[in-house]
CSV table of C-alpha atoms in Angstrom, one decimal:
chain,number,residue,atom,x,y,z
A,163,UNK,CA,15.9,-26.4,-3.5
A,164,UNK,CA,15.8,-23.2,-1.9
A,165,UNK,CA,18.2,-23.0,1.0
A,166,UNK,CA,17.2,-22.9,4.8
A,167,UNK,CA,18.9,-19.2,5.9
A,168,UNK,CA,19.9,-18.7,9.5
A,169,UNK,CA,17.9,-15.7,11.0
A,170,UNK,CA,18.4,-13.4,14.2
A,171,UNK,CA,15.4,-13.4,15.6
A,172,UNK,CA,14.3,-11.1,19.2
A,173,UNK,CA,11.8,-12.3,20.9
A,174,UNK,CA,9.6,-10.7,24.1
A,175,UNK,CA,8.9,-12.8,27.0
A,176,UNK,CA,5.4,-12.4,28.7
A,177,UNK,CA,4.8,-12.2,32.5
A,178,UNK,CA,2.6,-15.1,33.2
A,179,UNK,CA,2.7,-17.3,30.2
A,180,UNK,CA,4.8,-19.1,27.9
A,181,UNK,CA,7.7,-17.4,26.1
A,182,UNK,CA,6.4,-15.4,22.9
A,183,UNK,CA,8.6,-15.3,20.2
A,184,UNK,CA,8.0,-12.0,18.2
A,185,UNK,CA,10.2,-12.3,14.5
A,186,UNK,CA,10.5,-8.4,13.8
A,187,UNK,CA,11.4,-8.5,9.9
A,188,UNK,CA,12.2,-6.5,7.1
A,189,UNK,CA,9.6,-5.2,4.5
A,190,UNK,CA,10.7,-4.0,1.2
A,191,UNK,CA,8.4,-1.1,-0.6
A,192,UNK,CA,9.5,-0.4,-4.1
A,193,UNK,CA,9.2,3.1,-4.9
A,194,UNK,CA,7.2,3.7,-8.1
A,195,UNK,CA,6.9,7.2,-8.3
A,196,UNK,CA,10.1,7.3,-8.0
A,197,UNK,CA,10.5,5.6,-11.2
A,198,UNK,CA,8.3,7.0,-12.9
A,199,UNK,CA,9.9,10.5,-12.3
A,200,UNK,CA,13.0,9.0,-13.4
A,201,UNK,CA,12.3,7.9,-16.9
A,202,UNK,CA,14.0,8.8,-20.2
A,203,UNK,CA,15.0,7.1,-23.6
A,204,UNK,CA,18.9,7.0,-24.0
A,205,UNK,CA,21.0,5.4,-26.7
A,206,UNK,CA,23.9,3.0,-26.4
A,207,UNK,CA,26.5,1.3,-28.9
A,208,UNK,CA,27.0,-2.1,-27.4
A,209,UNK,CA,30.7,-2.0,-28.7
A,210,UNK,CA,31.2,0.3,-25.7
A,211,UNK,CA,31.3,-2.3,-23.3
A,212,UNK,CA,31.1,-5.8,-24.1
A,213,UNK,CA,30.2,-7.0,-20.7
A,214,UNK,CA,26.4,-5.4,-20.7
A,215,UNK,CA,25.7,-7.7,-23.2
A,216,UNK,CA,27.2,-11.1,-21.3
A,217,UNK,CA,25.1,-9.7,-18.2
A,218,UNK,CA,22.4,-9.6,-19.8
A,219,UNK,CA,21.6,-5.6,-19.8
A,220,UNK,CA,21.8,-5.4,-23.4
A,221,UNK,CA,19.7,-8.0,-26.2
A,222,UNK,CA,21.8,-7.7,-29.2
A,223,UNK,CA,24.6,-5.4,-30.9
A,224,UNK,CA,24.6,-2.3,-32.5
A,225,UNK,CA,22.5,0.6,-31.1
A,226,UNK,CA,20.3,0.0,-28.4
A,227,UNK,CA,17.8,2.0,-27.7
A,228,UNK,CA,17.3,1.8,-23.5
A,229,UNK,CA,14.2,2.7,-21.5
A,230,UNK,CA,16.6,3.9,-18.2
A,231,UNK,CA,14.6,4.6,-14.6
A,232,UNK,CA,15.6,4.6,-10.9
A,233,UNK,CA,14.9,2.3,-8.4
A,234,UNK,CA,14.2,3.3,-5.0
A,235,UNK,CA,13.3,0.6,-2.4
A,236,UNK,CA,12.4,1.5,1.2
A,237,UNK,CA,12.8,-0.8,4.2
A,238,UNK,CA,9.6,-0.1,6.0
A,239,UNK,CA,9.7,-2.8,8.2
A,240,UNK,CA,11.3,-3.4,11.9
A,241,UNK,CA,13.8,-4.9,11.0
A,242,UNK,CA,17.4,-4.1,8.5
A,243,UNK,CA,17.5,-6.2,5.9
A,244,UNK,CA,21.2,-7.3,6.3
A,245,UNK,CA,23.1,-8.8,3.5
A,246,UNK,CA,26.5,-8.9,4.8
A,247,UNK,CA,30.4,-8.5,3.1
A,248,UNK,CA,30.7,-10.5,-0.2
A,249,UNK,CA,32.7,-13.8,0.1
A,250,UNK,CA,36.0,-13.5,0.0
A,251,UNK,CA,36.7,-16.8,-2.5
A,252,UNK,CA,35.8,-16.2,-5.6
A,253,UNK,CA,36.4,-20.3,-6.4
A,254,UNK,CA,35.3,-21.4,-3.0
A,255,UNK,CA,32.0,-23.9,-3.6
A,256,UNK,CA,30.2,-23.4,0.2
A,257,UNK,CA,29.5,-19.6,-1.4
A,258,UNK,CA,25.7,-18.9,-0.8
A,259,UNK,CA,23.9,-19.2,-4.3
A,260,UNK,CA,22.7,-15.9,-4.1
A,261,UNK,CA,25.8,-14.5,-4.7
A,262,UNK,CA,27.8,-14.5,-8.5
A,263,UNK,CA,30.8,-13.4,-9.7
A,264,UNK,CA,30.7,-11.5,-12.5
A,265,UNK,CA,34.3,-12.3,-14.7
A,266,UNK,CA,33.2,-9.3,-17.2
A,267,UNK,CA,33.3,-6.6,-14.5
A,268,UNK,CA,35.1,-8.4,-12.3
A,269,UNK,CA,32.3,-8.0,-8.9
A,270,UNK,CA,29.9,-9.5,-7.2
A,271,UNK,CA,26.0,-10.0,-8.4
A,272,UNK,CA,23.4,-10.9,-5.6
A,273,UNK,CA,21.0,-12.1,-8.2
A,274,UNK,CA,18.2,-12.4,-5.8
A,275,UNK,CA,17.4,-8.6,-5.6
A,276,UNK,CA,15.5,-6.9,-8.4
A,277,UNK,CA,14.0,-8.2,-11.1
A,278,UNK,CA,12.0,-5.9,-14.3
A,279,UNK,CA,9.8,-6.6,-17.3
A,280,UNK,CA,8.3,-4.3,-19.4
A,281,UNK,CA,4.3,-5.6,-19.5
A,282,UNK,CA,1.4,-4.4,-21.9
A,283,UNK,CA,-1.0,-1.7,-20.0
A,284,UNK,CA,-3.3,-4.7,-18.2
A,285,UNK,CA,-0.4,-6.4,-17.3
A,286,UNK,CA,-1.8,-9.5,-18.5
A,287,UNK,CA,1.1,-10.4,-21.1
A,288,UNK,CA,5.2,-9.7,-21.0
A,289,UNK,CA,6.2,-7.6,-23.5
A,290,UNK,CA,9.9,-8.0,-22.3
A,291,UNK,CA,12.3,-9.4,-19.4
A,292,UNK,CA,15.4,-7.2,-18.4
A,293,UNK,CA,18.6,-7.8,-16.1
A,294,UNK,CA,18.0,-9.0,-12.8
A,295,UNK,CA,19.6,-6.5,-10.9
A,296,UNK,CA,21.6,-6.6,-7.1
A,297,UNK,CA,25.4,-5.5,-7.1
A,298,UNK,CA,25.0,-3.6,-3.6
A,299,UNK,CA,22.6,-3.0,-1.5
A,300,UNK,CA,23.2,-0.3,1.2
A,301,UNK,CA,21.5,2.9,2.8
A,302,UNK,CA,21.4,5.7,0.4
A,303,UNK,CA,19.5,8.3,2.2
A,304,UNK,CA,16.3,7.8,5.1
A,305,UNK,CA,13.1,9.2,5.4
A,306,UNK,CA,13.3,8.8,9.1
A,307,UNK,CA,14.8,11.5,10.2
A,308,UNK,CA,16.1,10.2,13.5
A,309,UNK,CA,18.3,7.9,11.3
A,310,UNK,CA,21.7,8.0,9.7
A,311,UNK,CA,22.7,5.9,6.4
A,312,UNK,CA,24.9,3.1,7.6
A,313,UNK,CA,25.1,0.0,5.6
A,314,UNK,CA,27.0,0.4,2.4
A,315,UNK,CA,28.8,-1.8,-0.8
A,316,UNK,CA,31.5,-2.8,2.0
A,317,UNK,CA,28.7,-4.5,4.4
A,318,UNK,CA,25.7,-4.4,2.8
A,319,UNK,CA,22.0,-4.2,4.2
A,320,UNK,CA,18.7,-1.7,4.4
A,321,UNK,CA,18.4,-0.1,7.6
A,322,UNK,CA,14.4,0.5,8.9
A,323,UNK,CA,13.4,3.8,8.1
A,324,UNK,CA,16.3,3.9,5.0
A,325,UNK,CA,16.0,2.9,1.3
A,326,UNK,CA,18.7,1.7,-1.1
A,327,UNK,CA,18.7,3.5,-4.6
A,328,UNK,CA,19.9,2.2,-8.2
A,329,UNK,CA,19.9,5.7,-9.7
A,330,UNK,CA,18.7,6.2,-13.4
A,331,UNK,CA,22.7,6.8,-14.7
A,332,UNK,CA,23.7,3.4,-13.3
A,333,UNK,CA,24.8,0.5,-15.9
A,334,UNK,CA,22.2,-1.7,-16.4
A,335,UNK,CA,19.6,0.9,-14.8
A,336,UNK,CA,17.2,0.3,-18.2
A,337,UNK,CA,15.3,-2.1,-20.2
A,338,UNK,CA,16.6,-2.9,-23.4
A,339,UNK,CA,13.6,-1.4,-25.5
A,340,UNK,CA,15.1,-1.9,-29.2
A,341,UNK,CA,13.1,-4.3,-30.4
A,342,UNK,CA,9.6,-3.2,-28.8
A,343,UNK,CA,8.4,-1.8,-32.3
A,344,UNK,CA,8.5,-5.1,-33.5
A,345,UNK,CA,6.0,-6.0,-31.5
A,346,UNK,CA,2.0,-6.4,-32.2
A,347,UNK,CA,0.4,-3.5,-32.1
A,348,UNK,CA,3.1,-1.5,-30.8
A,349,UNK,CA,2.6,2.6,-31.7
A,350,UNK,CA,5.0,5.0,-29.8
A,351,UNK,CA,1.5,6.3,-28.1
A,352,UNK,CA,1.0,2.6,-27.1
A,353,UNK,CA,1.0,2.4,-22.6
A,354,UNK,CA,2.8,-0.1,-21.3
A,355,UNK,CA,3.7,-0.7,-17.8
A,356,UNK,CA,6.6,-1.5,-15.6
A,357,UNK,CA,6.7,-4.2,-13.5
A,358,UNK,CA,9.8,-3.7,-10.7
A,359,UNK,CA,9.7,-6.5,-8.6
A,360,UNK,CA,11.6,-7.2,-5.7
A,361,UNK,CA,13.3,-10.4,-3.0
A,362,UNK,CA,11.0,-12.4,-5.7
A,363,UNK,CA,12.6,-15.2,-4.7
A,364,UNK,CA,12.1,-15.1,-0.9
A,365,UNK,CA,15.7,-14.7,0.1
A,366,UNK,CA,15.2,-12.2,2.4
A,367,UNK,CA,12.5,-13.3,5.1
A,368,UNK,CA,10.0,-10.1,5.0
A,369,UNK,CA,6.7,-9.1,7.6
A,370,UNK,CA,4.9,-8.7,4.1
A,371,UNK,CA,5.4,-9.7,0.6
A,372,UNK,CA,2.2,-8.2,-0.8
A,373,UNK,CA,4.3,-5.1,-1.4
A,374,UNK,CA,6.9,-6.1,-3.7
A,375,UNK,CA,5.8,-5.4,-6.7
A,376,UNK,CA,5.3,-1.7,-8.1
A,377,UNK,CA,3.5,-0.9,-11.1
A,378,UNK,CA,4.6,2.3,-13.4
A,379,UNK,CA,2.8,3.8,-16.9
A,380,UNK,CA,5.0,4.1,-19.6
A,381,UNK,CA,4.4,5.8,-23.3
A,382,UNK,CA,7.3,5.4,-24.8
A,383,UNK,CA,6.7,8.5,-27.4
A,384,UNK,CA,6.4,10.9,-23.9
A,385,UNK,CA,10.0,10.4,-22.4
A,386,UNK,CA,12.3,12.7,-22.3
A,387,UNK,CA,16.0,12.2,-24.2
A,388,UNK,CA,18.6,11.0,-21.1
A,389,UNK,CA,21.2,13.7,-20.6
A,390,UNK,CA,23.1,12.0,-18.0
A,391,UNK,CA,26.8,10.2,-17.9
A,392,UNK,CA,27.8,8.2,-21.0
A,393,UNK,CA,29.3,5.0,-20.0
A,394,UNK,CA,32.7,6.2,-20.1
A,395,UNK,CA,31.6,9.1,-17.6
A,396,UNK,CA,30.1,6.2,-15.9
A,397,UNK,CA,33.4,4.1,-15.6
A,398,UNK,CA,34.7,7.0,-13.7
A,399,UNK,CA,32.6,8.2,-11.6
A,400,UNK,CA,33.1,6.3,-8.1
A,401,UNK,CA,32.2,8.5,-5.9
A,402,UNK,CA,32.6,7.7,-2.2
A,403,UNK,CA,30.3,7.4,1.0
A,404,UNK,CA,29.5,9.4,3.0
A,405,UNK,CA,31.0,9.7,6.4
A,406,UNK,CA,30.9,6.7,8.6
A,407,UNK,CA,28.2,6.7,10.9
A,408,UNK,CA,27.5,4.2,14.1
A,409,UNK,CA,24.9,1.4,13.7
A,410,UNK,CA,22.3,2.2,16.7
A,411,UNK,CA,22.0,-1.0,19.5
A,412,UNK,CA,20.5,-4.5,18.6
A,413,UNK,CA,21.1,-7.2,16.0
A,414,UNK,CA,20.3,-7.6,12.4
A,415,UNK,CA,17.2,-9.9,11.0
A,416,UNK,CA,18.1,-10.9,7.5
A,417,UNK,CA,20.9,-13.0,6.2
A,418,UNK,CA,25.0,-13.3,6.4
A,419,UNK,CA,27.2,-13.2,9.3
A,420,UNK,CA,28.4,-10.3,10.8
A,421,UNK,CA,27.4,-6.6,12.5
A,422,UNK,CA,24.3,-4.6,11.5
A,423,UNK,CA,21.7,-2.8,13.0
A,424,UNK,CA,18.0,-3.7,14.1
A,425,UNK,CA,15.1,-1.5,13.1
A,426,UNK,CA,12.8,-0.4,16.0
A,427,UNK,CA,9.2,1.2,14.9
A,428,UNK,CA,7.9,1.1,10.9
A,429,UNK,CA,10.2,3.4,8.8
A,430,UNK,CA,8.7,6.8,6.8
A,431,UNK,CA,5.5,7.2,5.2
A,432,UNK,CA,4.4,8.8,2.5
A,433,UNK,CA,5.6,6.0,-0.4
A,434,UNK,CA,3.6,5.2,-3.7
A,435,UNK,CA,4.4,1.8,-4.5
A,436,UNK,CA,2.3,2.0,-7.5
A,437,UNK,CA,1.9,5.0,-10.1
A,438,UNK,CA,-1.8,4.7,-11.5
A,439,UNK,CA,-3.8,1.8,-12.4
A,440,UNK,CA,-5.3,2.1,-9.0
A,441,UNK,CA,-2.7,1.0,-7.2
A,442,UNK,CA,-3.4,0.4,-3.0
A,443,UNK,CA,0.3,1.6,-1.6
A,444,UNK,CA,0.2,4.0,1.3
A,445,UNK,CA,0.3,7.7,-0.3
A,446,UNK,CA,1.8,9.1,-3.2
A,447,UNK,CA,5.1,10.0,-4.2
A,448,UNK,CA,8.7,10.0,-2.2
A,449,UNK,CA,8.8,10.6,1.7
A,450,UNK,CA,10.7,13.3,2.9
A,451,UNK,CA,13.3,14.6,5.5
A,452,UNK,CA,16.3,11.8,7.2
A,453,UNK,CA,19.5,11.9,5.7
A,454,UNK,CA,21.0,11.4,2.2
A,455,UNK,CA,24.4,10.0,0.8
A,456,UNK,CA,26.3,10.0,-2.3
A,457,UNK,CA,26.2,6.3,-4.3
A,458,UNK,CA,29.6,4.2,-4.5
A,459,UNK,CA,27.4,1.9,-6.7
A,460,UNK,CA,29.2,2.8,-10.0
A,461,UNK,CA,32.4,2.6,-8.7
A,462,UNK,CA,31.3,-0.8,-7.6
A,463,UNK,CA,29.9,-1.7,-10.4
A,464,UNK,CA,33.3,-1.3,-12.6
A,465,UNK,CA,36.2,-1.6,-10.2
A,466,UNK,CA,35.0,-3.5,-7.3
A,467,UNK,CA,37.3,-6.8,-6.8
A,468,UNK,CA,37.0,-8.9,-4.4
């Protein structure tokens, strides 16, 4: 049963007839371009760290080889999406269901975020399903540029105008691609296509859900080697916010308890939810200009306890 969530909702009254309630909501744009630009093949023993494999980012032992790509979702919409602090009980039952702790690394999952298969070229079969991803959301960077980053892993949300970003060197940032040769009529020219899906489940209450979904060519045998962080570089990394900013005036729509921010107007432009196959997103490629932060995400991802 999927679970009624309380929304903050403004409204506009009109002169001279009945109160009109107006719901301005959050829409989520993943960035395929994006993603596509962020591609490359990397290697990984699964002895480094046992916990990929119980979170599901890794489908067996040994070497894996890992198809690795960014995810950059925009919050287009006119409204933040707000997510809130974790709990605080780890134990305590009343926790919303979209939230997990993870006893491996020891933080919190919301395991209603992002979710990615690897498809054939038509898109008509699933080739393979990788980890359902959502450890923190929060305001990487904006492509408005009359707005500042302010959510982050502490109190989590996507501001309008702002986009949250997995980055390619992030645990769990991949699909597990091992195995694809054993597929029929796999060849390392073969084109496949990745699906990066996101608030699939319908958590977060959005203006538009048409959107969700981005679409991005693959050839396995044309990525490039990944020459980013090992895991152990990973493990270290934690790199902090940036400095604090002040949420502008109004009140979240989305989810949680809590401050936040409301989004007035519709965000940047200029976003290509799908790469190819005739894909009907607004432009191509990344918007430009607003602000951009540094990623706590892997500090997160490995030390967070709460």
């Amino acid at each position: 049963m999927k679970l009624s969530l309380a929304i903050l909702v403004p409204f506009a009254v009109v002169l001279g007839s009945a109160q009109t309630v107006e719901r301005l909501l959050p829409d989520f744009l993943p960035d395929g371009a994006h993603a596509q630009s962020t591609l490359y093949i990397d290697h990984v023993d699964a002895a480094e760290d046992p916990c990929l494999q119980n979170e599901g980012c890794l489908s067996g032992n040994g070497t894996r080889m890992l198809l690795r790509f960014g995810s950059m979702v925009h919050n287009i919409g006119r409204a933040d999406a707000y997510l809130g602090q974790p709990p605080k009980n780890k134990t305590d039952p009343n926790n919303p269901v979209y939230w997990h702790w993870d006893t491996c690394h020891m933080h919190w999952h919301f395991t209603a975020y992002a979710n990615y298969k690897l498809l054939t070229e038509d898109r008509s079969q699933t080739i393979l399903t990788g980890h359902k991803n959502g450890f923190c959301l929060e305001d990487l960077g904006c492509t408005d540029a009359s707005k500042e980053p302010y959510y982050s892993c502490i109190n989590q949300g996507i501001s309008v105008g702002c986009y949250d970003l997995y980055d390619e060197t992030l645990p769990c940032q991949w699909l597990d691609v091992t195995d694809l040769h054993l597929t029929p009529n796999y060849t390392a020219s073969s084109t496949y296509t990745i699906e990066i899906a996101i608030n699939q489940e319908g958590f977060f209450p959005e203006a538009n859900v048409a959107n969700n979904i981005a679409y991005v060519p693959v050839v396995i045998g044309d990525v490039p080697a990944y020459t980013g962080p090992s895991l152990a570089e990973v493990r270290r990394m934690g790199v902090p916010n940036g400095p604090g900013t002040t949420a502008p005036d109004g009140e979240p729509v989305g989810f949680g308890t809590g401050g936040g921010a409301s989004g007035g107007g519709s965000g940047g432009t200029g976003f290509a939810p799908e790469v190819g196959g005739g894909g009907s997103g607004p432009g191509t490629g990344g918007g430009g200009g607003g602000m951009e932060r540094r990623s706590n995400k892997h500090k997160w991802f490995y030390h967070k306890g709460l």
